[in-house]
Tab-separated table of C-alpha atoms in Angstrom:
chain	number	residue	atom	x	y	z
Q	280	UNK	CA	-39.858	46.418	-2.229
Q	281	UNK	CA	-39.443	46.891	-5.968
Q	282	UNK	CA	-37.640	44.932	-8.632
Q	283	UNK	CA	-33.904	45.452	-9.032
Q	284	UNK	CA	-33.072	44.475	-5.466
Q	285	UNK	CA	-30.610	41.843	-4.269
Q	286	UNK	CA	-31.924	38.740	-2.497
Q	287	UNK	CA	-29.735	36.382	-0.469
Q	288	UNK	CA	-30.838	32.745	-0.598
Q	289	UNK	CA	-29.491	30.303	1.985
Q	290	UNK	CA	-29.185	26.824	0.493
Q	291	UNK	CA	-28.793	25.515	-3.070
Q	292	UNK	CA	-31.189	22.606	-2.810
Q	293	UNK	CA	-34.377	22.241	-4.865
Q	294	UNK	CA	-36.235	25.077	-3.124
Q	295	UNK	CA	-33.189	27.339	-2.883
Q	296	UNK	CA	-32.468	27.078	-6.606
Q	297	UNK	CA	-36.158	27.558	-7.383
Q	298	UNK	CA	-36.040	30.711	-5.246
Q	299	UNK	CA	-33.168	32.016	-7.342
Q	300	UNK	CA	-35.001	31.251	-10.582
Q	301	UNK	CA	-38.137	33.100	-9.484
Q	302	UNK	CA	-36.134	36.033	-8.109
Q	303	UNK	CA	-34.363	36.396	-11.472
Q	304	UNK	CA	-37.642	36.259	-13.397
Q	305	UNK	CA	-38.813	39.181	-11.289
Q	306	UNK	CA	-35.803	41.295	-12.278
Q	307	UNK	CA	-33.994	40.953	-8.968
Q	308	UNK	CA	-30.507	39.570	-8.338
Q	309	UNK	CA	-30.114	36.378	-6.304
Q	310	UNK	CA	-27.020	35.444	-4.322
Q	311	UNK	CA	-27.173	31.779	-3.298
Q	312	UNK	CA	-25.012	30.663	-0.361
Q	313	UNK	CA	-24.519	26.878	-0.247
Q	314	UNK	CA	-22.610	25.298	2.639
Q	315	UNK	CA	-21.584	22.254	0.573
Q	316	UNK	CA	-19.039	22.033	-2.253
Q	317	UNK	CA	-21.795	21.969	-4.902
Q	318	UNK	CA	-25.516	22.455	-5.337
Q	319	UNK	CA	-27.779	19.800	-3.865
Q	320	UNK	CA	-25.274	18.858	-1.167
Q	321	UNK	CA	-27.920	17.678	1.303
Q	322	UNK	CA	-29.818	15.728	-1.367
Q	323	UNK	CA	-26.609	13.877	-2.213
Q	324	UNK	CA	-26.600	12.446	1.315
Q	325	UNK	CA	-29.722	10.431	0.475
Q	326	UNK	CA	-29.012	9.789	-3.196
Q	327	UNK	CA	-30.108	6.128	-2.909
Q	328	UNK	CA	-33.609	7.011	-1.691
Q	329	UNK	CA	-36.481	7.019	-4.191
Q	330	UNK	CA	-38.972	9.849	-3.857
Q	331	UNK	CA	-42.675	9.185	-3.296
Q	332	UNK	CA	-43.673	11.724	-5.939
Q	333	UNK	CA	-42.923	11.504	-9.699
Q	334	UNK	CA	-40.885	14.041	-11.657
Q	335	UNK	CA	-43.948	16.153	-12.489
Q	336	UNK	CA	-44.112	17.183	-8.817
Q	337	UNK	CA	-40.374	17.809	-8.382
Q	338	UNK	CA	-39.459	20.348	-11.067
Q	339	UNK	CA	-40.150	24.024	-10.478
Q	340	UNK	CA	-41.765	25.975	-13.323
Q	341	UNK	CA	-39.312	28.902	-13.286
Q	342	UNK	CA	-36.369	26.495	-13.078
Q	343	UNK	CA	-37.750	24.614	-16.079
Q	344	UNK	CA	-37.931	27.862	-18.047
Q	345	UNK	CA	-34.229	28.424	-17.351
Q	346	UNK	CA	-33.282	24.871	-18.295
Q	347	UNK	CA	-35.194	24.413	-21.539
Q	348	UNK	CA	-33.112	26.816	-23.681
Q	349	UNK	CA	-29.937	24.907	-22.696
Q	350	UNK	CA	-31.048	21.706	-24.449
Q	351	UNK	CA	-31.868	20.035	-21.143
Q	352	UNK	CA	-33.487	16.618	-21.514
Q	353	UNK	CA	-36.588	16.704	-19.326
Q	354	UNK	CA	-37.190	13.449	-17.415
Q	355	UNK	CA	-40.330	11.370	-17.880
Q	356	UNK	CA	-42.914	13.232	-15.743
Q	357	UNK	CA	-44.427	9.953	-14.489
Q	358	UNK	CA	-41.129	8.335	-13.449
Q	359	UNK	CA	-40.017	8.328	-9.813
Q	360	UNK	CA	-36.517	9.757	-9.252
Q	361	UNK	CA	-34.030	8.863	-6.570
Q	362	UNK	CA	-32.185	11.598	-4.746
Q	363	UNK	CA	-29.251	10.907	-7.071
Q	364	UNK	CA	-31.494	11.331	-10.106
Q	365	UNK	CA	-32.783	14.602	-8.701
Q	366	UNK	CA	-29.224	15.902	-8.443
Q	367	UNK	CA	-27.837	14.634	-11.733
Q	368	UNK	CA	-30.838	15.258	-13.976
Q	369	UNK	CA	-32.155	18.466	-12.436
Q	370	UNK	CA	-30.138	20.270	-9.748
Q	371	UNK	CA	-26.708	19.907	-11.330
Q	372	UNK	CA	-27.835	21.136	-14.797
Q	373	UNK	CA	-29.807	23.971	-13.193
Q	374	UNK	CA	-26.808	25.119	-11.157
Q	375	UNK	CA	-24.146	24.635	-13.833
Q	376	UNK	CA	-25.677	25.148	-17.297
Q	377	UNK	CA	-28.043	28.089	-16.710
Q	378	UNK	CA	-27.388	31.687	-15.757
Q	379	UNK	CA	-27.821	30.679	-12.114
Q	380	UNK	CA	-24.219	29.441	-12.078
Q	381	UNK	CA	-23.069	33.077	-11.840
Q	382	UNK	CA	-25.067	33.589	-8.656
Q	383	UNK	CA	-24.120	30.548	-6.541
Q	384	UNK	CA	-21.357	30.601	-3.935
Q	385	UNK	CA	-20.493	27.115	-2.713
Q	386	UNK	CA	-18.633	26.077	0.457
Q	387	UNK	CA	-20.253	29.123	2.057
Q	388	UNK	CA	-21.714	28.285	5.462
Q	389	UNK	CA	-23.933	31.065	6.839
Q	390	UNK	CA	-23.122	31.729	10.502
Q	391	UNK	CA	-25.322	34.740	11.234
Q	392	UNK	CA	-27.842	37.198	9.767
Q	393	UNK	CA	-28.676	40.654	11.077
Q	394	UNK	CA	-29.534	44.192	9.935
Q	395	UNK	CA	-26.730	46.620	9.123
Q	396	UNK	CA	-26.287	48.812	12.198
Q	397	UNK	CA	-29.064	47.100	14.161
Q	398	UNK	CA	-29.027	44.414	16.805
Q	399	UNK	CA	-32.219	42.506	17.575
Q	400	UNK	CA	-33.381	45.059	20.162
Q	401	UNK	CA	-33.186	48.286	18.162
Q	402	UNK	CA	-36.409	49.171	16.308
Q	403	UNK	CA	-36.486	52.699	14.848
Q	404	UNK	CA	-35.604	52.583	11.141
Q	405	UNK	CA	-34.977	48.853	11.264
Q	406	UNK	CA	-37.103	47.985	8.220
Q	407	UNK	CA	-35.082	50.307	5.987
Q	408	UNK	CA	-31.705	48.766	6.860
Q	409	UNK	CA	-30.066	46.189	4.607
Q	410	UNK	CA	-29.521	42.632	5.764
Q	411	UNK	CA	-25.990	41.563	6.634
Q	412	UNK	CA	-25.065	37.900	6.283
Q	413	UNK	CA	-21.886	36.433	7.715
Q	414	UNK	CA	-20.592	33.250	6.130
Q	415	UNK	CA	-17.441	31.167	6.168
Q	416	UNK	CA	-15.625	29.775	3.154
Q	417	UNK	CA	-12.106	28.621	2.383
Q	418	UNK	CA	-10.830	32.181	2.688
Q	419	UNK	CA	-12.272	32.737	6.163
Q	420	UNK	CA	-15.207	34.903	7.186
Q	421	UNK	CA	-17.038	36.988	4.576
Q	422	UNK	CA	-19.867	39.527	4.698
Q	423	UNK	CA	-22.755	39.961	2.267
Q	424	UNK	CA	-25.337	42.767	2.288
Q	425	UNK	CA	-28.696	42.327	0.562
Q	426	UNK	CA	-32.195	43.798	0.491
Q	427	UNK	CA	-34.000	40.559	1.379
Q	428	UNK	CA	-33.264	37.018	2.567
Q	429	UNK	CA	-34.919	33.659	1.823
Q	430	UNK	CA	-33.759	30.893	4.149
Q	431	UNK	CA	-34.175	27.619	2.226
Q	432	UNK	CA	-31.459	25.749	4.124
Q	433	UNK	CA	-33.690	22.780	4.980
Q	434	UNK	CA	-33.398	20.559	8.042
Q	435	UNK	CA	-31.159	17.671	6.924
Q	436	UNK	CA	-28.212	18.654	9.102
Q	437	UNK	CA	-30.304	18.850	12.295
Q	438	UNK	CA	-31.803	15.381	12.911
Q	439	UNK	CA	-33.933	14.722	15.945
Q	440	UNK	CA	-32.242	12.662	18.677
Q	441	UNK	CA	-33.149	9.179	19.863
Q	442	UNK	CA	-34.478	10.449	23.174
Q	443	UNK	CA	-38.272	10.406	23.329
Q	444	UNK	CA	-38.432	13.734	25.179
Q	445	UNK	CA	-36.721	15.707	22.404
Q	446	UNK	CA	-33.359	15.590	24.161
Q	447	UNK	CA	-30.583	13.138	23.303
Q	448	UNK	CA	-30.857	9.872	25.192
Q	449	UNK	CA	-28.425	9.681	28.072
Q	450	UNK	CA	-25.114	8.559	26.606
Q	451	UNK	CA	-26.225	9.191	23.006
Q	452	UNK	CA	-23.359	11.540	22.203
Q	453	UNK	CA	-20.843	9.026	23.538
Q	454	UNK	CA	-22.004	6.200	21.260
Q	455	UNK	CA	-22.241	8.180	18.021
Q	456	UNK	CA	-20.080	5.608	16.185
Q	457	UNK	CA	-22.915	3.068	16.610
Q	458	UNK	CA	-25.740	5.455	15.675
Q	459	UNK	CA	-26.843	6.697	12.241
Q	460	UNK	CA	-29.637	9.118	11.357
Q	461	UNK	CA	-32.083	9.344	8.479
Q	462	UNK	CA	-31.887	6.606	5.845
Q	463	UNK	CA	-28.404	5.082	5.538
Q	464	UNK	CA	-27.670	3.194	2.325
Q	465	UNK	CA	-27.868	-0.263	3.888
Q	466	UNK	CA	-28.055	-2.063	0.533
Q	467	UNK	CA	-25.258	-0.090	-1.088
Q	468	UNK	CA	-22.345	1.936	0.227
Q	469	UNK	CA	-23.040	1.035	3.883
Q	470	UNK	CA	-23.931	-2.605	3.364
Q	471	UNK	CA	-20.825	-3.834	5.177
Q	472	UNK	CA	-21.750	-1.864	8.285
Q	473	UNK	CA	-25.150	-3.554	8.636
Q	474	UNK	CA	-24.816	-6.985	7.012
Q	475	UNK	CA	-25.015	-9.903	9.498
Q	476	UNK	CA	-25.520	-7.482	12.365
Q	477	UNK	CA	-28.247	-6.795	14.897
Q	478	UNK	CA	-29.834	-3.548	13.755
Q	479	UNK	CA	-32.556	-1.526	15.455
Q	480	UNK	CA	-34.510	1.195	13.664
Q	481	UNK	CA	-36.176	3.815	15.869
Q	482	UNK	CA	-39.035	5.752	14.288
Q	483	UNK	CA	-42.432	5.394	12.684
Q	484	UNK	CA	-42.287	7.659	9.627
Q	485	UNK	CA	-41.508	6.984	5.999
Q	486	UNK	CA	-37.735	7.031	6.539
Q	487	UNK	CA	-38.046	4.297	9.154
Q	488	UNK	CA	-40.385	2.282	6.938
Q	489	UNK	CA	-38.050	2.422	3.938
Q	490	UNK	CA	-35.009	1.529	6.027
Q	491	UNK	CA	-36.772	-1.446	7.632
Q	492	UNK	CA	-37.744	-2.795	4.223
Q	493	UNK	CA	-34.152	-2.439	2.996
Q	494	UNK	CA	-32.792	-4.198	6.078
Q	495	UNK	CA	-35.153	-7.147	5.625
Q	496	UNK	CA	-33.988	-7.314	2.009
Q	497	UNK	CA	-30.386	-7.269	3.229
Q	498	UNK	CA	-31.125	-10.122	5.644
Q	499	UNK	CA	-32.129	-12.348	2.731
Q	500	UNK	CA	-28.572	-12.299	1.387
Q	501	UNK	CA	-26.658	-11.688	4.618
Q	502	UNK	CA	-27.348	-14.466	7.157
Q	503	UNK	CA	-27.313	-13.305	10.742
Q	504	UNK	CA	-28.858	-9.910	10.004
Q	505	UNK	CA	-31.481	-9.237	12.678
Q	506	UNK	CA	-33.931	-6.364	12.323
Q	507	UNK	CA	-35.730	-4.737	15.251
Q	508	UNK	CA	-38.311	-1.973	14.882
Q	509	UNK	CA	-38.563	0.375	17.871
Q	510	UNK	CA	-41.759	2.433	17.982
Q	511	UNK	CA	-42.514	5.084	20.574
Q	512	UNK	CA	-46.241	4.648	20.043
Q	513	UNK	CA	-48.292	1.564	20.763
Q	514	UNK	CA	-49.718	0.811	17.313
Q	515	UNK	CA	-47.370	-0.111	14.438
Q	516	UNK	CA	-50.300	0.016	11.984
Q	517	UNK	CA	-50.130	3.803	12.063
Q	518	UNK	CA	-46.987	3.544	9.938
Q	519	UNK	CA	-48.608	1.463	7.224
Q	520	UNK	CA	-50.215	4.494	5.581
Q	521	UNK	CA	-53.085	4.417	3.143
Q	522	UNK	CA	-52.026	1.577	0.889
Q	523	UNK	CA	-53.863	1.671	-2.431
Q	524	UNK	CA	-55.897	4.685	-1.301
Q	525	UNK	CA	-52.834	6.943	-1.109
Q	526	UNK	CA	-52.761	9.199	-4.173
Q	527	UNK	CA	-48.947	9.159	-3.917
Q	528	UNK	CA	-48.786	5.567	-5.120
Q	529	UNK	CA	-45.169	4.886	-4.155
Q	530	UNK	CA	-45.798	5.991	-0.588
Q	531	UNK	CA	-48.838	3.752	-0.269
Q	532	UNK	CA	-46.939	0.765	-1.631
Q	533	UNK	CA	-44.161	1.270	0.926
Q	534	UNK	CA	-46.551	1.054	3.864
Q	535	UNK	CA	-48.303	-1.990	2.428
Q	536	UNK	CA	-44.969	-3.748	2.023
Q	537	UNK	CA	-43.975	-3.112	5.636
Q	538	UNK	CA	-47.357	-4.370	6.858
Q	539	UNK	CA	-46.766	-7.631	5.005
Q	540	UNK	CA	-43.267	-8.023	6.460
Q	541	UNK	CA	-44.585	-7.476	9.985
Q	542	UNK	CA	-47.328	-10.025	9.414
Q	543	UNK	CA	-44.751	-12.565	8.199
Q	544	UNK	CA	-42.540	-12.000	11.234
Q	545	UNK	CA	-39.621	-10.809	9.097
Q	546	UNK	CA	-38.689	-8.299	11.786
Q	547	UNK	CA	-39.156	-7.937	15.497
Q	548	UNK	CA	-41.491	-5.139	16.600
Q	549	UNK	CA	-41.079	-3.356	19.942
Q	550	UNK	CA	-43.999	-0.916	20.409
Q	551	UNK	CA	-44.148	1.582	23.250
Q	552	UNK	CA	-40.353	1.843	23.279
Q	553	UNK	CA	-39.224	5.312	24.389
Q	554	UNK	CA	-35.430	5.339	24.380
Q	555	UNK	CA	-33.790	6.958	27.389
Q	556	UNK	CA	-30.287	5.427	27.623
Q	557	UNK	CA	-27.627	4.279	25.148
Q	558	UNK	CA	-24.577	2.399	26.398
Q	559	UNK	CA	-21.804	0.443	24.675
Q	560	UNK	CA	-20.982	-2.860	26.392
Q	561	UNK	CA	-18.917	-5.939	25.517
Q	562	UNK	CA	-22.040	-7.441	23.934
Q	563	UNK	CA	-22.872	-4.414	21.786
Q	564	UNK	CA	-25.057	-1.335	22.110
Q	565	UNK	CA	-27.625	-1.448	24.888
Q	566	UNK	CA	-30.729	0.592	24.061
Q	567	UNK	CA	-32.708	1.272	27.201
Q	568	UNK	CA	-36.211	2.606	27.744
Q	569	UNK	CA	-37.194	3.790	31.198
Q	570	UNK	CA	-35.306	3.560	34.454
Q	571	UNK	CA	-32.449	1.152	35.033
Q	572	UNK	CA	-34.441	-0.905	37.522
Q	573	UNK	CA	-37.877	-0.977	35.933
Q	574	UNK	CA	-37.396	-0.255	32.245
Q	575	UNK	CA	-36.811	-2.323	29.108
Q	576	UNK	CA	-33.618	-2.776	27.152
Q	577	UNK	CA	-32.272	-4.676	24.191
Q	578	UNK	CA	-28.839	-5.372	22.742
Q	579	UNK	CA	-27.998	-4.499	19.147
Q	580	UNK	CA	-24.906	-3.746	17.126
Q	581	UNK	CA	-26.223	-0.672	15.323
Q	582	UNK	CA	-29.021	1.849	15.873
Q	583	UNK	CA	-30.638	3.860	13.093
Q	584	UNK	CA	-32.542	6.877	14.394
Q	585	UNK	CA	-35.267	7.839	11.929
Q	586	UNK	CA	-37.206	10.247	14.097
Q	587	UNK	CA	-37.285	13.214	11.726
Q	588	UNK	CA	-35.515	16.540	11.644
Q	589	UNK	CA	-35.796	20.009	13.129
Q	590	UNK	CA	-34.836	23.479	11.843
Q	591	UNK	CA	-31.485	25.018	12.749
Q	592	UNK	CA	-32.422	28.464	14.051
Q	593	UNK	CA	-29.025	29.275	15.548
Q	594	UNK	CA	-27.795	31.589	12.793
Q	595	UNK	CA	-31.111	33.498	12.875
Q	596	UNK	CA	-30.762	34.579	16.509
Q	597	UNK	CA	-30.361	38.305	15.661
Q	598	UNK	CA	-33.523	38.414	13.549
Q	599	UNK	CA	-37.022	38.968	14.867
Q	600	UNK	CA	-38.948	35.742	14.294
Q	601	UNK	CA	-42.472	34.599	15.028
Q	602	UNK	CA	-42.705	30.815	15.308
Q	603	UNK	CA	-45.304	28.390	16.557
Q	604	UNK	CA	-44.237	27.294	20.054
Q	605	UNK	CA	-44.679	23.601	19.284
Q	606	UNK	CA	-43.602	23.186	15.651
Q	607	UNK	CA	-41.057	26.006	15.158
Q	608	UNK	CA	-42.885	26.999	11.963
Q	609	UNK	CA	-44.612	30.264	11.003
Q	610	UNK	CA	-47.746	30.486	13.186
Q	611	UNK	CA	-50.132	30.640	10.212
Q	612	UNK	CA	-48.906	27.232	9.007
Q	613	UNK	CA	-49.208	25.399	12.309
Q	614	UNK	CA	-52.945	24.576	12.182
Q	615	UNK	CA	-52.541	23.202	8.653
Q	616	UNK	CA	-49.639	20.839	9.321
Q	617	UNK	CA	-49.791	19.994	13.041
Q	618	UNK	CA	-49.278	16.201	13.326
Q	619	UNK	CA	-51.018	16.289	16.716
Q	620	UNK	CA	-54.247	17.135	14.934
Q	621	UNK	CA	-54.328	15.604	11.508
Q	622	UNK	CA	-52.606	14.257	8.453
Q	623	UNK	CA	-55.468	14.492	6.021
Q	624	UNK	CA	-55.934	15.434	2.378
Q	625	UNK	CA	-53.698	18.300	1.327
Q	626	UNK	CA	-52.092	21.255	3.048
Q	627	UNK	CA	-53.649	24.389	1.598
Q	628	UNK	CA	-51.144	26.076	-0.764
Q	629	UNK	CA	-49.593	29.089	0.887
Q	630	UNK	CA	-47.010	31.749	0.227
Q	631	UNK	CA	-45.566	35.073	1.324
Q	632	UNK	CA	-48.571	36.097	3.421
Q	633	UNK	CA	-48.451	32.993	5.637
Q	634	UNK	CA	-44.636	32.916	5.741
Q	635	UNK	CA	-44.111	36.587	6.609
Q	636	UNK	CA	-42.008	37.326	9.679
Q	637	UNK	CA	-41.797	40.419	11.926
Q	638	UNK	CA	-38.495	41.071	10.105
Q	639	UNK	CA	-39.639	42.653	6.803
Q	640	UNK	CA	-37.990	41.088	3.782
Q	641	UNK	CA	-37.030	37.855	5.564
Q	642	UNK	CA	-38.721	34.522	4.802
Q	643	UNK	CA	-38.170	30.881	5.727
Q	644	UNK	CA	-39.162	28.595	2.842
Q	645	UNK	CA	-39.066	24.929	1.928
Q	646	UNK	CA	-38.718	22.089	4.421
Q	647	UNK	CA	-37.422	24.446	7.096
Q	648	UNK	CA	-40.658	26.461	6.956
Q	649	UNK	CA	-42.515	23.394	8.247
Q	650	UNK	CA	-40.388	23.356	11.391
Q	651	UNK	CA	-40.718	19.951	13.036
Q	652	UNK	CA	-43.752	18.839	11.006
Q	653	UNK	CA	-42.972	15.936	8.624
Q	654	UNK	CA	-45.550	16.493	5.872
Q	655	UNK	CA	-43.658	18.725	3.414
Q	656	UNK	CA	-43.910	18.197	-0.358
Q	657	UNK	CA	-41.360	19.755	-2.706
Q	658	UNK	CA	-44.052	21.276	-4.886
Q	659	UNK	CA	-45.324	23.188	-1.852
Q	660	UNK	CA	-41.899	24.815	-1.511
Q	661	UNK	CA	-41.906	25.855	-5.153
Q	662	UNK	CA	-45.254	27.593	-4.688
Q	663	UNK	CA	-43.920	29.283	-1.565
Q	664	UNK	CA	-40.962	30.860	-3.325
Q	665	UNK	CA	-42.983	31.852	-6.397
Q	666	UNK	CA	-45.215	33.857	-4.057
Q	667	UNK	CA	-42.300	35.278	-2.072
Q	668	UNK	CA	-40.499	36.489	-5.198
Q	669	UNK	CA	-43.708	38.198	-6.367
Q	670	UNK	CA	-44.103	39.855	-2.969
Q	671	UNK	CA	-40.513	41.120	-2.950
Q	672	UNK	CA	-41.005	42.542	-6.442
Q	673	UNK	CA	-44.122	44.409	-5.343
Q	674	UNK	CA	-46.632	42.270	-7.269
Q	675	UNK	CA	-49.023	41.695	-4.382
Q	676	UNK	CA	-51.785	40.282	-6.574
Q	677	UNK	CA	-49.489	37.522	-7.859
Q	678	UNK	CA	-48.142	36.887	-4.378
Q	679	UNK	CA	-51.657	36.203	-3.053
Q	680	UNK	CA	-52.745	34.135	-6.062
Q	681	UNK	CA	-52.648	30.340	-5.682
Q	682	UNK	CA	-51.000	28.576	-8.626
Q	683	UNK	CA	-50.738	25.090	-7.205
Q	684	UNK	CA	-52.975	22.046	-6.925
Q	685	UNK	CA	-51.467	19.317	-4.741
Q	686	UNK	CA	-52.217	15.587	-4.996
Q	687	UNK	CA	-54.539	14.402	-2.248
Q	688	UNK	CA	-53.169	11.738	0.068
Q	689	UNK	CA	-56.454	9.856	-0.015
Q	690	UNK	CA	-56.253	8.802	3.643
Q	691	UNK	CA	-56.951	10.275	7.040
Q	692	UNK	CA	-55.416	9.865	10.426
Q	693	UNK	CA	-57.285	12.360	12.553
Q	694	UNK	CA	-57.431	13.124	16.226
Q	695	UNK	CA	-60.571	13.133	18.313
Q	696	UNK	CA	-60.753	16.909	17.994
Q	697	UNK	CA	-61.602	16.612	14.287
Q	698	UNK	CA	-63.380	13.257	14.221
Q	699	UNK	CA	-66.707	14.735	13.150
Q	700	UNK	CA	-65.259	16.448	10.106
Q	701	UNK	CA	-65.541	14.887	6.654
Q	702	UNK	CA	-62.437	14.168	4.628
Q	703	UNK	CA	-60.868	11.634	2.298
Q	704	UNK	CA	-64.171	10.199	1.109
Q	705	UNK	CA	-66.329	10.771	4.197
Q	706	UNK	CA	-66.345	10.940	7.977
Q	707	UNK	CA	-64.237	8.633	10.092
Q	708	UNK	CA	-65.823	5.285	10.899
Q	709	UNK	CA	-66.114	3.734	14.380
Q	710	UNK	CA	-63.582	6.026	16.053
Q	711	UNK	CA	-61.330	8.963	15.448
Q	712	UNK	CA	-58.425	6.935	14.121
Q	713	UNK	CA	-60.405	4.664	11.845
Q	714	UNK	CA	-60.099	4.547	8.068
Q	715	UNK	CA	-62.033	7.031	6.004
Q	716	UNK	CA	-61.119	5.781	2.566
Q	717	UNK	CA	-63.278	5.847	-0.519
Q	718	UNK	CA	-66.810	4.478	0.015
Q	719	UNK	CA	-66.341	1.350	-2.095
Q	720	UNK	CA	-63.473	0.118	0.095
Q	721	UNK	CA	-64.260	1.650	3.466
Q	722	UNK	CA	-66.539	-1.094	4.775
Q	723	UNK	CA	-64.141	-3.913	3.964
Q	724	UNK	CA	-61.224	-1.947	5.338
Q	725	UNK	CA	-63.047	-1.188	8.561
Q	726	UNK	CA	-64.025	-4.821	9.045
Q	727	UNK	CA	-60.422	-5.853	8.533
Q	728	UNK	CA	-59.188	-3.208	10.961
Q	729	UNK	CA	-61.535	-4.372	13.703
Q	730	UNK	CA	-60.274	-7.952	13.358
Q	731	UNK	CA	-56.641	-6.759	13.557
Q	732	UNK	CA	-56.025	-7.598	9.907
Q	733	UNK	CA	-54.593	-5.251	7.314
Q	734	UNK	CA	-57.188	-2.779	6.131
Q	735	UNK	CA	-56.379	0.459	4.341
Q	736	UNK	CA	-53.471	0.946	6.681
Q	737	UNK	CA	-55.023	3.583	8.902
Q	738	UNK	CA	-54.502	3.219	12.612
């Protein structure tokens, strides 16, 4: 595919706008379809959340080149933005003060993508047909035809359910008024909902950790606030992260803070809790795990489900996709990001080659490209779309070239299948889930871990 083509981009978040910037630099024409009323609509939903990575890792190079001639005031590269900062200081100027503003269609929800004249079954001549996108806006249903498509729509609008088996817990849909997903603003706009209430947080990732810390903070000024941490696994220490050994300093500090709160008894921890039933009673919301006769249950007023997100593949049903059967990501990415195997060091930078689909000219990029894996970094998405734009423009050498060096996490949490491998300062100590931090701290950390104290935070 040569330059001069038209590329549809689904989503006007950080990676979607970066896609448009790189497409324009390659002499092609982007058309960005954003379901929300303005760019960064999904990011605005978590505007109170501070990112783990500083500004230097959150601004795309091509986007910066568009912004600089406008008199844009670049943020301090070492400062840590909130989601609101990301919108106001980066996404909004990029979408409204640069030439990209002419290429963005807001309130445009994509409902389907296909090939002109081809359903999913028909093959002969398929690769030469244009893409047809259907989307809805205030005027009804519209059609757009383009030469290529980059789906950077993210996963925010498809949260995982409370049910431990991937399905909603029984009754979950009926109690939606008592259930929130992600990271609600418990110290700000939603304070009234959670203050002086019994609140359970289900999940073990960074969203759960941050929300638990905020709720404990809320409890200090709102008497009667009770915080319960529900973990599907048996070891809460797995959520404490790498502490000082994490090269993303803010992320390490978050885990260390939660470890301290657990040690103090500032919240109640319920490990091995696999939610199966949700029921509203006169006493509140009953969260059950297991069968009615032999399981566990607890009563709360509110439940926050922080169990991650999954890609919405519904509007891609007429395209030919190849996805890993477990993670719903491109198969080439699965071994690099599979949380069943590891969470160690960095994910190797990748681009158009690894993201290619059986549908020529179609790519999934950004958070959505990781499927159900939770380890995505924004800078990885920027490298993805740089490579994709080069590939679409016919510059194969640039598409294969790696132009990204990611920060190492500095910690390991590996499965038995990789326990003999070296990473993060050396091989794992004692067992497959032990710390493998830098040599000068590993011995002390391991001793602490064996005595059930706080070591580096590894499981």
